mmCIF file with all atom_site columns, C-alpha atoms and ligand atoms in Angstrom:
data_model
loop_
_atom_site.group_PDB
_atom_site.id
_atom_site.type_symbol
_atom_site.label_atom_id
_atom_site.label_alt_id
_atom_site.label_comp_id
_atom_site.label_asym_id
_atom_site.label_entity_id
_atom_site.label_seq_id
_atom_site.pdbx_PDB_ins_code
_atom_site.Cartn_x
_atom_site.Cartn_y
_atom_site.Cartn_z
_atom_site.occupancy
_atom_site.B_iso_or_equiv
_atom_site.pdbx_formal_charge
_atom_site.auth_seq_id
_atom_site.auth_comp_id
_atom_site.auth_asym_id
_atom_site.auth_atom_id
_atom_site.pdbx_PDB_model_num
ATOM   1   C  CA  . UNK A 1 1   ? 13.751 -39.721 28.946 1.00 0.00 ? 28  UNK A CA  1
ATOM   2   C  CA  . UNK A 1 2   ? 10.916 -38.190 30.882 1.00 0.00 ? 29  UNK A CA  1
ATOM   3   C  CA  . UNK A 1 3   ? 8.483  -35.698 29.311 1.00 0.00 ? 30  UNK A CA  1
ATOM   4   C  CA  . UNK A 1 4   ? 10.107 -32.551 30.849 1.00 0.00 ? 31  UNK A CA  1
ATOM   5   C  CA  . UNK A 1 5   ? 13.549 -33.543 29.589 1.00 0.00 ? 32  UNK A CA  1
ATOM   6   C  CA  . UNK A 1 6   ? 12.197 -34.377 26.166 1.00 0.00 ? 33  UNK A CA  1
ATOM   7   C  CA  . UNK A 1 7   ? 10.584 -30.949 26.093 1.00 0.00 ? 34  UNK A CA  1
ATOM   8   C  CA  . UNK A 1 8   ? 13.830 -29.247 27.030 1.00 0.00 ? 35  UNK A CA  1
ATOM   9   C  CA  . UNK A 1 9   ? 15.678 -31.219 24.322 1.00 0.00 ? 36  UNK A CA  1
ATOM   10  C  CA  . UNK A 1 10  ? 13.126 -30.186 21.829 1.00 0.00 ? 37  UNK A CA  1
ATOM   11  C  CA  . UNK A 1 11  ? 13.565 -26.484 22.715 1.00 0.00 ? 38  UNK A CA  1
ATOM   12  C  CA  . UNK A 1 12  ? 17.352 -26.901 22.611 1.00 0.00 ? 39  UNK A CA  1
ATOM   13  C  CA  . UNK A 1 13  ? 17.209 -28.502 19.157 1.00 0.00 ? 40  UNK A CA  1
ATOM   14  C  CA  . UNK A 1 14  ? 14.919 -25.849 17.830 1.00 0.00 ? 41  UNK A CA  1
ATOM   15  C  CA  . UNK A 1 15  ? 17.243 -23.160 19.089 1.00 0.00 ? 42  UNK A CA  1
ATOM   16  C  CA  . UNK A 1 16  ? 20.175 -24.925 17.473 1.00 0.00 ? 43  UNK A CA  1
ATOM   17  C  CA  . UNK A 1 17  ? 18.255 -25.232 14.216 1.00 0.00 ? 44  UNK A CA  1
ATOM   18  C  CA  . UNK A 1 18  ? 17.411 -21.594 14.267 1.00 0.00 ? 45  UNK A CA  1
ATOM   19  C  CA  . UNK A 1 19  ? 20.981 -20.741 15.091 1.00 0.00 ? 46  UNK A CA  1
ATOM   20  C  CA  . UNK A 1 20  ? 22.137 -22.905 12.244 1.00 0.00 ? 47  UNK A CA  1
ATOM   21  C  CA  . UNK A 1 21  ? 20.041 -20.935 9.827  1.00 0.00 ? 48  UNK A CA  1
ATOM   22  C  CA  . UNK A 1 22  ? 20.931 -17.602 11.365 1.00 0.00 ? 49  UNK A CA  1
ATOM   23  C  CA  . UNK A 1 23  ? 21.442 -14.750 8.990  1.00 0.00 ? 50  UNK A CA  1
ATOM   24  C  CA  . UNK A 1 24  ? 24.654 -13.058 10.092 1.00 0.00 ? 51  UNK A CA  1
ATOM   25  C  CA  . UNK A 1 25  ? 24.748 -9.832  8.205  1.00 0.00 ? 52  UNK A CA  1
ATOM   26  C  CA  . UNK A 1 26  ? 27.424 -7.034  7.990  1.00 0.00 ? 53  UNK A CA  1
ATOM   27  C  CA  . UNK A 1 27  ? 25.676 -4.841  5.383  1.00 0.00 ? 54  UNK A CA  1
ATOM   28  C  CA  . UNK A 1 28  ? 22.482 -2.804  5.645  1.00 0.00 ? 55  UNK A CA  1
ATOM   29  C  CA  . UNK A 1 29  ? 20.825 -1.547  2.627  1.00 0.00 ? 56  UNK A CA  1
ATOM   30  C  CA  . UNK A 1 30  ? 18.800 1.631   3.550  1.00 0.00 ? 57  UNK A CA  1
ATOM   31  C  CA  . UNK A 1 31  ? 16.133 2.657   1.174  1.00 0.00 ? 58  UNK A CA  1
ATOM   32  C  CA  . UNK A 1 32  ? 14.641 6.152   1.793  1.00 0.00 ? 59  UNK A CA  1
ATOM   33  C  CA  . UNK A 1 33  ? 11.256 6.088   0.017  1.00 0.00 ? 60  UNK A CA  1
ATOM   34  C  CA  . UNK A 1 34  ? 10.290 8.278   -2.910 1.00 0.00 ? 61  UNK A CA  1
ATOM   35  C  CA  . UNK A 1 35  ? 12.472 11.117  -4.395 1.00 0.00 ? 62  UNK A CA  1
ATOM   36  C  CA  . UNK A 1 36  ? 12.444 13.897  -6.913 1.00 0.00 ? 63  UNK A CA  1
ATOM   37  C  CA  . UNK A 1 37  ? 8.933  14.292  -8.559 1.00 0.00 ? 64  UNK A CA  1
ATOM   38  C  CA  . UNK A 1 38  ? 7.712  11.474  -6.315 1.00 0.00 ? 65  UNK A CA  1
ATOM   39  C  CA  . UNK A 1 39  ? 7.248  13.423  -3.148 1.00 0.00 ? 66  UNK A CA  1
ATOM   40  C  CA  . UNK A 1 40  ? 5.337  10.640  -1.283 1.00 0.00 ? 67  UNK A CA  1
ATOM   41  C  CA  . UNK A 1 41  ? 2.971  11.843  1.357  1.00 0.00 ? 68  UNK A CA  1
ATOM   42  C  CA  . UNK A 1 42  ? 2.770  15.675  1.331  1.00 0.00 ? 69  UNK A CA  1
ATOM   43  C  CA  . UNK A 1 43  ? 1.005  18.257  3.450  1.00 0.00 ? 70  UNK A CA  1
ATOM   44  C  CA  . UNK A 1 44  ? 1.829  21.812  2.449  1.00 0.00 ? 71  UNK A CA  1
ATOM   45  C  CA  . UNK A 1 45  ? 5.583  22.048  2.148  1.00 0.00 ? 72  UNK A CA  1
ATOM   46  C  CA  . UNK A 1 46  ? 6.193  18.923  4.232  1.00 0.00 ? 73  UNK A CA  1
ATOM   47  C  CA  . UNK A 1 47  ? 7.258  16.053  1.871  1.00 0.00 ? 74  UNK A CA  1
ATOM   48  C  CA  . UNK A 1 48  ? 7.728  12.476  2.871  1.00 0.00 ? 75  UNK A CA  1
ATOM   49  C  CA  . UNK A 1 49  ? 10.657 12.178  0.477  1.00 0.00 ? 76  UNK A CA  1
ATOM   50  C  CA  . UNK A 1 50  ? 12.706 14.730  2.522  1.00 0.00 ? 77  UNK A CA  1
ATOM   51  C  CA  . UNK A 1 51  ? 11.788 13.252  5.916  1.00 0.00 ? 78  UNK A CA  1
ATOM   52  C  CA  . UNK A 1 52  ? 12.656 9.695   4.731  1.00 0.00 ? 79  UNK A CA  1
ATOM   53  C  CA  . UNK A 1 53  ? 16.051 10.799  3.366  1.00 0.00 ? 80  UNK A CA  1
ATOM   54  C  CA  . UNK A 1 54  ? 17.020 12.754  6.469  1.00 0.00 ? 81  UNK A CA  1
ATOM   55  C  CA  . UNK A 1 55  ? 16.024 9.852   8.673  1.00 0.00 ? 82  UNK A CA  1
ATOM   56  C  CA  . UNK A 1 56  ? 17.870 7.276   6.565  1.00 0.00 ? 83  UNK A CA  1
ATOM   57  C  CA  . UNK A 1 57  ? 21.029 9.450   6.638  1.00 0.00 ? 84  UNK A CA  1
ATOM   58  C  CA  . UNK A 1 58  ? 20.852 9.604   10.468 1.00 0.00 ? 85  UNK A CA  1
ATOM   59  C  CA  . UNK A 1 59  ? 20.406 5.715   10.599 1.00 0.00 ? 86  UNK A CA  1
ATOM   60  C  CA  . UNK A 1 60  ? 23.444 5.429   8.143  1.00 0.00 ? 87  UNK A CA  1
ATOM   61  C  CA  . UNK A 1 61  ? 25.632 7.369   10.593 1.00 0.00 ? 88  UNK A CA  1
ATOM   62  C  CA  . UNK A 1 62  ? 24.579 5.358   13.604 1.00 0.00 ? 89  UNK A CA  1
ATOM   63  C  CA  . UNK A 1 63  ? 25.113 2.049   11.878 1.00 0.00 ? 90  UNK A CA  1
ATOM   64  C  CA  . UNK A 1 64  ? 28.487 3.014   10.486 1.00 0.00 ? 91  UNK A CA  1
ATOM   65  C  CA  . UNK A 1 65  ? 29.600 3.847   14.071 1.00 0.00 ? 92  UNK A CA  1
ATOM   66  C  CA  . UNK A 1 66  ? 28.678 0.210   14.921 1.00 0.00 ? 93  UNK A CA  1
ATOM   67  C  CA  . UNK A 1 67  ? 31.014 -0.959  12.136 1.00 0.00 ? 94  UNK A CA  1
ATOM   68  C  CA  . UNK A 1 68  ? 28.320 -2.041  9.683  1.00 0.00 ? 95  UNK A CA  1
ATOM   69  C  CA  . UNK A 1 69  ? 28.555 -1.411  6.015  1.00 0.00 ? 96  UNK A CA  1
ATOM   70  C  CA  . UNK A 1 70  ? 25.678 0.823   4.806  1.00 0.00 ? 97  UNK A CA  1
ATOM   71  C  CA  . UNK A 1 71  ? 24.466 1.123   1.307  1.00 0.00 ? 98  UNK A CA  1
ATOM   72  C  CA  . UNK A 1 72  ? 21.899 3.858   0.477  1.00 0.00 ? 99  UNK A CA  1
ATOM   73  C  CA  . UNK A 1 73  ? 19.483 3.384   -2.469 1.00 0.00 ? 100 UNK A CA  1
ATOM   74  C  CA  . UNK A 1 74  ? 19.591 7.175   -2.712 1.00 0.00 ? 101 UNK A CA  1
ATOM   75  C  CA  . UNK A 1 75  ? 21.580 9.850   -0.852 1.00 0.00 ? 102 UNK A CA  1
ATOM   76  C  CA  . UNK A 1 76  ? 20.084 12.758  -2.737 1.00 0.00 ? 103 UNK A CA  1
ATOM   77  C  CA  . UNK A 1 77  ? 16.710 13.919  -3.938 1.00 0.00 ? 104 UNK A CA  1
ATOM   78  C  CA  . UNK A 1 78  ? 16.549 11.654  -6.960 1.00 0.00 ? 105 UNK A CA  1
ATOM   79  C  CA  . UNK A 1 79  ? 13.974 9.290   -8.394 1.00 0.00 ? 106 UNK A CA  1
ATOM   80  C  CA  . UNK A 1 80  ? 14.838 5.537   -8.045 1.00 0.00 ? 107 UNK A CA  1
ATOM   81  C  CA  . UNK A 1 81  ? 12.454 3.018   -9.679 1.00 0.00 ? 108 UNK A CA  1
ATOM   82  C  CA  . UNK A 1 82  ? 11.115 0.406   -7.215 1.00 0.00 ? 109 UNK A CA  1
ATOM   83  C  CA  . UNK A 1 83  ? 12.789 -2.368  -9.322 1.00 0.00 ? 110 UNK A CA  1
ATOM   84  C  CA  . UNK A 1 84  ? 16.195 -0.785  -8.809 1.00 0.00 ? 111 UNK A CA  1
ATOM   85  C  CA  . UNK A 1 85  ? 15.589 -0.606  -5.066 1.00 0.00 ? 112 UNK A CA  1
ATOM   86  C  CA  . UNK A 1 86  ? 14.791 -4.300  -4.780 1.00 0.00 ? 113 UNK A CA  1
ATOM   87  C  CA  . UNK A 1 87  ? 17.628 -5.191  -7.169 1.00 0.00 ? 114 UNK A CA  1
ATOM   88  C  CA  . UNK A 1 88  ? 20.004 -3.387  -4.793 1.00 0.00 ? 115 UNK A CA  1
ATOM   89  C  CA  . UNK A 1 89  ? 18.409 -5.287  -1.821 1.00 0.00 ? 116 UNK A CA  1
ATOM   90  C  CA  . UNK A 1 90  ? 19.107 -8.600  -3.695 1.00 0.00 ? 117 UNK A CA  1
ATOM   91  C  CA  . UNK A 1 91  ? 22.663 -7.719  -4.905 1.00 0.00 ? 118 UNK A CA  1
ATOM   92  C  CA  . UNK A 1 92  ? 24.428 -7.768  -1.518 1.00 0.00 ? 119 UNK A CA  1
ATOM   93  C  CA  . UNK A 1 93  ? 25.532 -10.828 0.425  1.00 0.00 ? 120 UNK A CA  1
ATOM   94  C  CA  . UNK A 1 94  ? 25.028 -11.020 4.159  1.00 0.00 ? 121 UNK A CA  1
ATOM   95  C  CA  . UNK A 1 95  ? 22.759 -8.082  4.035  1.00 0.00 ? 122 UNK A CA  1
ATOM   96  C  CA  . UNK A 1 96  ? 19.400 -6.792  5.320  1.00 0.00 ? 123 UNK A CA  1
ATOM   97  C  CA  . UNK A 1 97  ? 17.114 -4.301  3.483  1.00 0.00 ? 124 UNK A CA  1
ATOM   98  C  CA  . UNK A 1 98  ? 15.327 -1.504  5.379  1.00 0.00 ? 125 UNK A CA  1
ATOM   99  C  CA  . UNK A 1 99  ? 12.995 0.812   3.494  1.00 0.00 ? 126 UNK A CA  1
ATOM   100 C  CA  . UNK A 1 100 ? 12.068 4.080   5.303  1.00 0.00 ? 127 UNK A CA  1
ATOM   101 C  CA  . UNK A 1 101 ? 8.815  5.859   4.852  1.00 0.00 ? 128 UNK A CA  1
ATOM   102 C  CA  . UNK A 1 102 ? 6.319  8.207   6.547  1.00 0.00 ? 129 UNK A CA  1
ATOM   103 C  CA  . UNK A 1 103 ? 2.628  7.515   6.465  1.00 0.00 ? 130 UNK A CA  1
ATOM   104 C  CA  . UNK A 1 104 ? -0.480 9.342   5.300  1.00 0.00 ? 131 UNK A CA  1
ATOM   105 C  CA  . UNK A 1 105 ? -4.237 8.904   5.697  1.00 0.00 ? 132 UNK A CA  1
ATOM   106 C  CA  . UNK A 1 106 ? -7.118 11.003  4.680  1.00 0.00 ? 133 UNK A CA  1
ATOM   107 C  CA  . UNK A 1 107 ? -8.647 12.995  7.469  1.00 0.00 ? 134 UNK A CA  1
ATOM   108 C  CA  . UNK A 1 108 ? -5.454 13.069  9.519  1.00 0.00 ? 135 UNK A CA  1
ATOM   109 C  CA  . UNK A 1 109 ? -6.687 10.701  12.284 1.00 0.00 ? 136 UNK A CA  1
ATOM   110 C  CA  . UNK A 1 110 ? -4.037 8.041   11.699 1.00 0.00 ? 137 UNK A CA  1
ATOM   111 C  CA  . UNK A 1 111 ? -1.179 8.057   14.274 1.00 0.00 ? 138 UNK A CA  1
ATOM   112 C  CA  . UNK A 1 112 ? 1.825  5.987   15.182 1.00 0.00 ? 139 UNK A CA  1
ATOM   113 C  CA  . UNK A 1 113 ? 4.501  3.810   13.701 1.00 0.00 ? 140 UNK A CA  1
ATOM   114 C  CA  . UNK A 1 114 ? 4.218  0.435   11.962 1.00 0.00 ? 141 UNK A CA  1
ATOM   115 C  CA  . UNK A 1 115 ? 6.704  -1.923  10.387 1.00 0.00 ? 142 UNK A CA  1
ATOM   116 C  CA  . UNK A 1 116 ? 5.919  -4.277  7.441  1.00 0.00 ? 143 UNK A CA  1
ATOM   117 C  CA  . UNK A 1 117 ? 7.447  -7.493  6.271  1.00 0.00 ? 144 UNK A CA  1
ATOM   118 C  CA  . UNK A 1 118 ? 6.392  -9.771  3.365  1.00 0.00 ? 145 UNK A CA  1
ATOM   119 C  CA  . UNK A 1 119 ? 8.249  -13.096 3.853  1.00 0.00 ? 146 UNK A CA  1
ATOM   120 C  CA  . UNK A 1 120 ? 8.041  -14.789 7.257  1.00 0.00 ? 147 UNK A CA  1
ATOM   121 C  CA  . UNK A 1 121 ? 11.836 -14.897 7.274  1.00 0.00 ? 148 UNK A CA  1
ATOM   122 C  CA  . UNK A 1 122 ? 11.754 -11.099 7.674  1.00 0.00 ? 149 UNK A CA  1
ATOM   123 C  CA  . UNK A 1 123 ? 9.326  -11.041 10.546 1.00 0.00 ? 150 UNK A CA  1
ATOM   124 C  CA  . UNK A 1 124 ? 11.885 -10.952 13.370 1.00 0.00 ? 151 UNK A CA  1
ATOM   125 C  CA  . UNK A 1 125 ? 13.773 -7.966  11.781 1.00 0.00 ? 152 UNK A CA  1
ATOM   126 C  CA  . UNK A 1 126 ? 10.476 -6.088  11.510 1.00 0.00 ? 153 UNK A CA  1
ATOM   127 C  CA  . UNK A 1 127 ? 9.559  -7.052  15.142 1.00 0.00 ? 154 UNK A CA  1
ATOM   128 C  CA  . UNK A 1 128 ? 12.903 -5.737  16.485 1.00 0.00 ? 155 UNK A CA  1
ATOM   129 C  CA  . UNK A 1 129 ? 12.751 -2.495  14.571 1.00 0.00 ? 156 UNK A CA  1
ATOM   130 C  CA  . UNK A 1 130 ? 9.158  -1.815  15.576 1.00 0.00 ? 157 UNK A CA  1
ATOM   131 C  CA  . UNK A 1 131 ? 9.769  -2.541  19.265 1.00 0.00 ? 158 UNK A CA  1
ATOM   132 C  CA  . UNK A 1 132 ? 12.764 -0.247  19.504 1.00 0.00 ? 159 UNK A CA  1
ATOM   133 C  CA  . UNK A 1 133 ? 11.283 2.533   17.348 1.00 0.00 ? 160 UNK A CA  1
ATOM   134 C  CA  . UNK A 1 134 ? 8.100  2.687   19.592 1.00 0.00 ? 161 UNK A CA  1
ATOM   135 C  CA  . UNK A 1 135 ? 10.278 2.429   22.753 1.00 0.00 ? 162 UNK A CA  1
ATOM   136 C  CA  . UNK A 1 136 ? 12.565 5.331   21.661 1.00 0.00 ? 163 UNK A CA  1
ATOM   137 C  CA  . UNK A 1 137 ? 9.888  7.711   20.376 1.00 0.00 ? 164 UNK A CA  1
ATOM   138 C  CA  . UNK A 1 138 ? 6.816  6.817   22.502 1.00 0.00 ? 165 UNK A CA  1
ATOM   139 C  CA  . UNK A 1 139 ? 4.791  6.776   19.271 1.00 0.00 ? 166 UNK A CA  1
ATOM   140 C  CA  . UNK A 1 140 ? 1.577  4.757   19.145 1.00 0.00 ? 167 UNK A CA  1
ATOM   141 C  CA  . UNK A 1 141 ? 2.412  1.145   18.311 1.00 0.00 ? 168 UNK A CA  1
ATOM   142 C  CA  . UNK A 1 142 ? 0.489  0.122   15.240 1.00 0.00 ? 169 UNK A CA  1
ATOM   143 C  CA  . UNK A 1 143 ? 2.343  -3.192  15.230 1.00 0.00 ? 170 UNK A CA  1
ATOM   144 C  CA  . UNK A 1 144 ? 4.123  -5.432  12.844 1.00 0.00 ? 171 UNK A CA  1
ATOM   145 C  CA  . UNK A 1 145 ? 2.121  -6.089  9.630  1.00 0.00 ? 172 UNK A CA  1
ATOM   146 C  CA  . UNK A 1 146 ? 2.357  -8.211  6.554  1.00 0.00 ? 173 UNK A CA  1
ATOM   147 C  CA  . UNK A 1 147 ? 1.953  -6.506  3.137  1.00 0.00 ? 174 UNK A CA  1
ATOM   148 C  CA  . UNK A 1 148 ? 2.990  -6.888  -0.431 1.00 0.00 ? 175 UNK A CA  1
ATOM   149 C  CA  . UNK A 1 149 ? 4.751  -3.636  -1.070 1.00 0.00 ? 176 UNK A CA  1
ATOM   150 C  CA  . UNK A 1 150 ? 7.139  -4.070  -4.064 1.00 0.00 ? 177 UNK A CA  1
ATOM   151 C  CA  . UNK A 1 151 ? 10.428 -3.442  -2.270 1.00 0.00 ? 178 UNK A CA  1
ATOM   152 C  CA  . UNK A 1 152 ? 9.796  -6.004  0.489  1.00 0.00 ? 179 UNK A CA  1
ATOM   153 C  CA  . UNK A 1 153 ? 8.089  -8.576  -1.918 1.00 0.00 ? 180 UNK A CA  1
ATOM   154 C  CA  . UNK A 1 154 ? 10.769 -8.378  -4.662 1.00 0.00 ? 181 UNK A CA  1
ATOM   155 C  CA  . UNK A 1 155 ? 13.728 -8.387  -2.307 1.00 0.00 ? 182 UNK A CA  1
ATOM   156 C  CA  . UNK A 1 156 ? 13.888 -12.103 -1.870 1.00 0.00 ? 183 UNK A CA  1
ATOM   157 C  CA  . UNK A 1 157 ? 17.600 -12.774 -1.170 1.00 0.00 ? 184 UNK A CA  1
ATOM   158 C  CA  . UNK A 1 158 ? 17.776 -10.893 2.165  1.00 0.00 ? 185 UNK A CA  1
ATOM   159 C  CA  . UNK A 1 159 ? 15.427 -10.053 5.072  1.00 0.00 ? 186 UNK A CA  1
ATOM   160 C  CA  . UNK A 1 160 ? 13.474 -6.950  3.953  1.00 0.00 ? 187 UNK A CA  1
ATOM   161 C  CA  . UNK A 1 161 ? 11.231 -4.623  5.920  1.00 0.00 ? 188 UNK A CA  1
ATOM   162 C  CA  . UNK A 1 162 ? 9.447  -1.285  5.443  1.00 0.00 ? 189 UNK A CA  1
ATOM   163 C  CA  . UNK A 1 163 ? 9.165  1.135   8.323  1.00 0.00 ? 190 UNK A CA  1
ATOM   164 C  CA  . UNK A 1 164 ? 6.418  3.768   8.443  1.00 0.00 ? 191 UNK A CA  1
ATOM   165 C  CA  . UNK A 1 165 ? 7.682  6.294   10.941 1.00 0.00 ? 192 UNK A CA  1
ATOM   166 C  CA  . UNK A 1 166 ? 4.513  8.183   11.775 1.00 0.00 ? 193 UNK A CA  1
ATOM   167 C  CA  . UNK A 1 167 ? 1.863  10.120  9.914  1.00 0.00 ? 194 UNK A CA  1
ATOM   168 C  CA  . UNK A 1 168 ? 2.653  13.271  7.814  1.00 0.00 ? 195 UNK A CA  1
ATOM   169 C  CA  . UNK A 1 169 ? -1.131 13.768  7.717  1.00 0.00 ? 196 UNK A CA  1
ATOM   170 C  CA  . UNK A 1 170 ? -1.468 13.903  11.540 1.00 0.00 ? 197 UNK A CA  1
ATOM   171 C  CA  . UNK A 1 171 ? -0.858 17.547  12.583 1.00 0.00 ? 198 UNK A CA  1
ATOM   172 C  CA  . UNK A 1 172 ? 0.703  16.744  15.970 1.00 0.00 ? 199 UNK A CA  1
ATOM   173 C  CA  . UNK A 1 173 ? 2.983  13.947  14.525 1.00 0.00 ? 200 UNK A CA  1
ATOM   174 C  CA  . UNK A 1 174 ? 3.927  16.252  11.670 1.00 0.00 ? 201 UNK A CA  1
ATOM   175 C  CA  . UNK A 1 175 ? 5.028  18.994  14.063 1.00 0.00 ? 202 UNK A CA  1
ATOM   176 C  CA  . UNK A 1 176 ? 7.166  16.570  15.904 1.00 0.00 ? 203 UNK A CA  1
ATOM   177 C  CA  . UNK A 1 177 ? 8.711  15.027  12.753 1.00 0.00 ? 204 UNK A CA  1
ATOM   178 C  CA  . UNK A 1 178 ? 9.643  18.462  11.473 1.00 0.00 ? 205 UNK A CA  1
ATOM   179 C  CA  . UNK A 1 179 ? 12.197 18.726  14.352 1.00 0.00 ? 206 UNK A CA  1
ATOM   180 C  CA  . UNK A 1 180 ? 15.610 17.211  13.964 1.00 0.00 ? 207 UNK A CA  1
ATOM   181 C  CA  . UNK A 1 181 ? 15.491 16.152  17.564 1.00 0.00 ? 208 UNK A CA  1
ATOM   182 C  CA  . UNK A 1 182 ? 12.487 13.834  16.868 1.00 0.00 ? 209 UNK A CA  1
ATOM   183 C  CA  . UNK A 1 183 ? 13.901 12.443  13.655 1.00 0.00 ? 210 UNK A CA  1
ATOM   184 C  CA  . UNK A 1 184 ? 17.153 11.587  15.565 1.00 0.00 ? 211 UNK A CA  1
ATOM   185 C  CA  . UNK A 1 185 ? 14.991 9.608   18.005 1.00 0.00 ? 212 UNK A CA  1
ATOM   186 C  CA  . UNK A 1 186 ? 13.274 7.738   15.130 1.00 0.00 ? 213 UNK A CA  1
ATOM   187 C  CA  . UNK A 1 187 ? 16.730 7.019   13.600 1.00 0.00 ? 214 UNK A CA  1
ATOM   188 C  CA  . UNK A 1 188 ? 17.973 5.800   16.967 1.00 0.00 ? 215 UNK A CA  1
ATOM   189 C  CA  . UNK A 1 189 ? 15.050 3.531   17.342 1.00 0.00 ? 216 UNK A CA  1
ATOM   190 C  CA  . UNK A 1 190 ? 15.538 2.009   13.875 1.00 0.00 ? 217 UNK A CA  1
ATOM   191 C  CA  . UNK A 1 191 ? 19.291 1.590   14.345 1.00 0.00 ? 218 UNK A CA  1
ATOM   192 C  CA  . UNK A 1 192 ? 18.881 0.125   17.816 1.00 0.00 ? 219 UNK A CA  1
ATOM   193 C  CA  . UNK A 1 193 ? 16.317 -2.418  16.442 1.00 0.00 ? 220 UNK A CA  1
ATOM   194 C  CA  . UNK A 1 194 ? 18.738 -3.405  13.689 1.00 0.00 ? 221 UNK A CA  1
ATOM   195 C  CA  . UNK A 1 195 ? 21.652 -3.825  16.167 1.00 0.00 ? 222 UNK A CA  1
ATOM   196 C  CA  . UNK A 1 196 ? 19.561 -5.855  18.639 1.00 0.00 ? 223 UNK A CA  1
ATOM   197 C  CA  . UNK A 1 197 ? 18.338 -8.109  15.835 1.00 0.00 ? 224 UNK A CA  1
ATOM   198 C  CA  . UNK A 1 198 ? 21.939 -8.721  14.733 1.00 0.00 ? 225 UNK A CA  1
ATOM   199 C  CA  . UNK A 1 199 ? 22.922 -9.515  18.353 1.00 0.00 ? 226 UNK A CA  1
ATOM   200 C  CA  . UNK A 1 200 ? 20.006 -11.876 18.717 1.00 0.00 ? 227 UNK A CA  1
ATOM   201 C  CA  . UNK A 1 201 ? 21.516 -14.195 16.065 1.00 0.00 ? 228 UNK A CA  1
HETATM 202 ZN ZN1 . ZN  B 2 .   ? 6.126  6.300   1.294  1.00 0.00 ? 306 ZN  B ZN1 1
#
């Protein structure tokens, strides 16, 4: 076997191995951040908890149209402890977990979208969502990042990511995210990323 052929075989074997461990999911757990007294990022009357819930509901509708089961950690303005959110993320078989947030930084200079994962097995899901979210919204691409946020660290049974859909603290991003049209684009980007990730398996 020549070198080139050996290389080709190695690639084919790797692809087969990855395919063998593919995570075929039919359920998406959507986790709108915060709720009730926990407003999340807030500037004036603009609260992250409202933006996250509205965006998650839009993603829910888009994914249901694709025939996926969708479970929401909250569908109303209620407080859900972080442990309950990750417990929900672990309780479903053949599922992925997607937490939806909006960002904040002091001074208001932060801009753009970023997607977090904790375990490397969740990296590809984060990469797909980030790519489609940025493509759909033309927001600044802050990239895919690793972090230890509770919901993505304690959700161990399924791929789990946390999406930050732009900065509430940035006046121009805030103005855009206050429109349903822009939140629809954000939701489309997230849903398209999830669907593309699923088809990639
Ligand atoms: Zn948040």
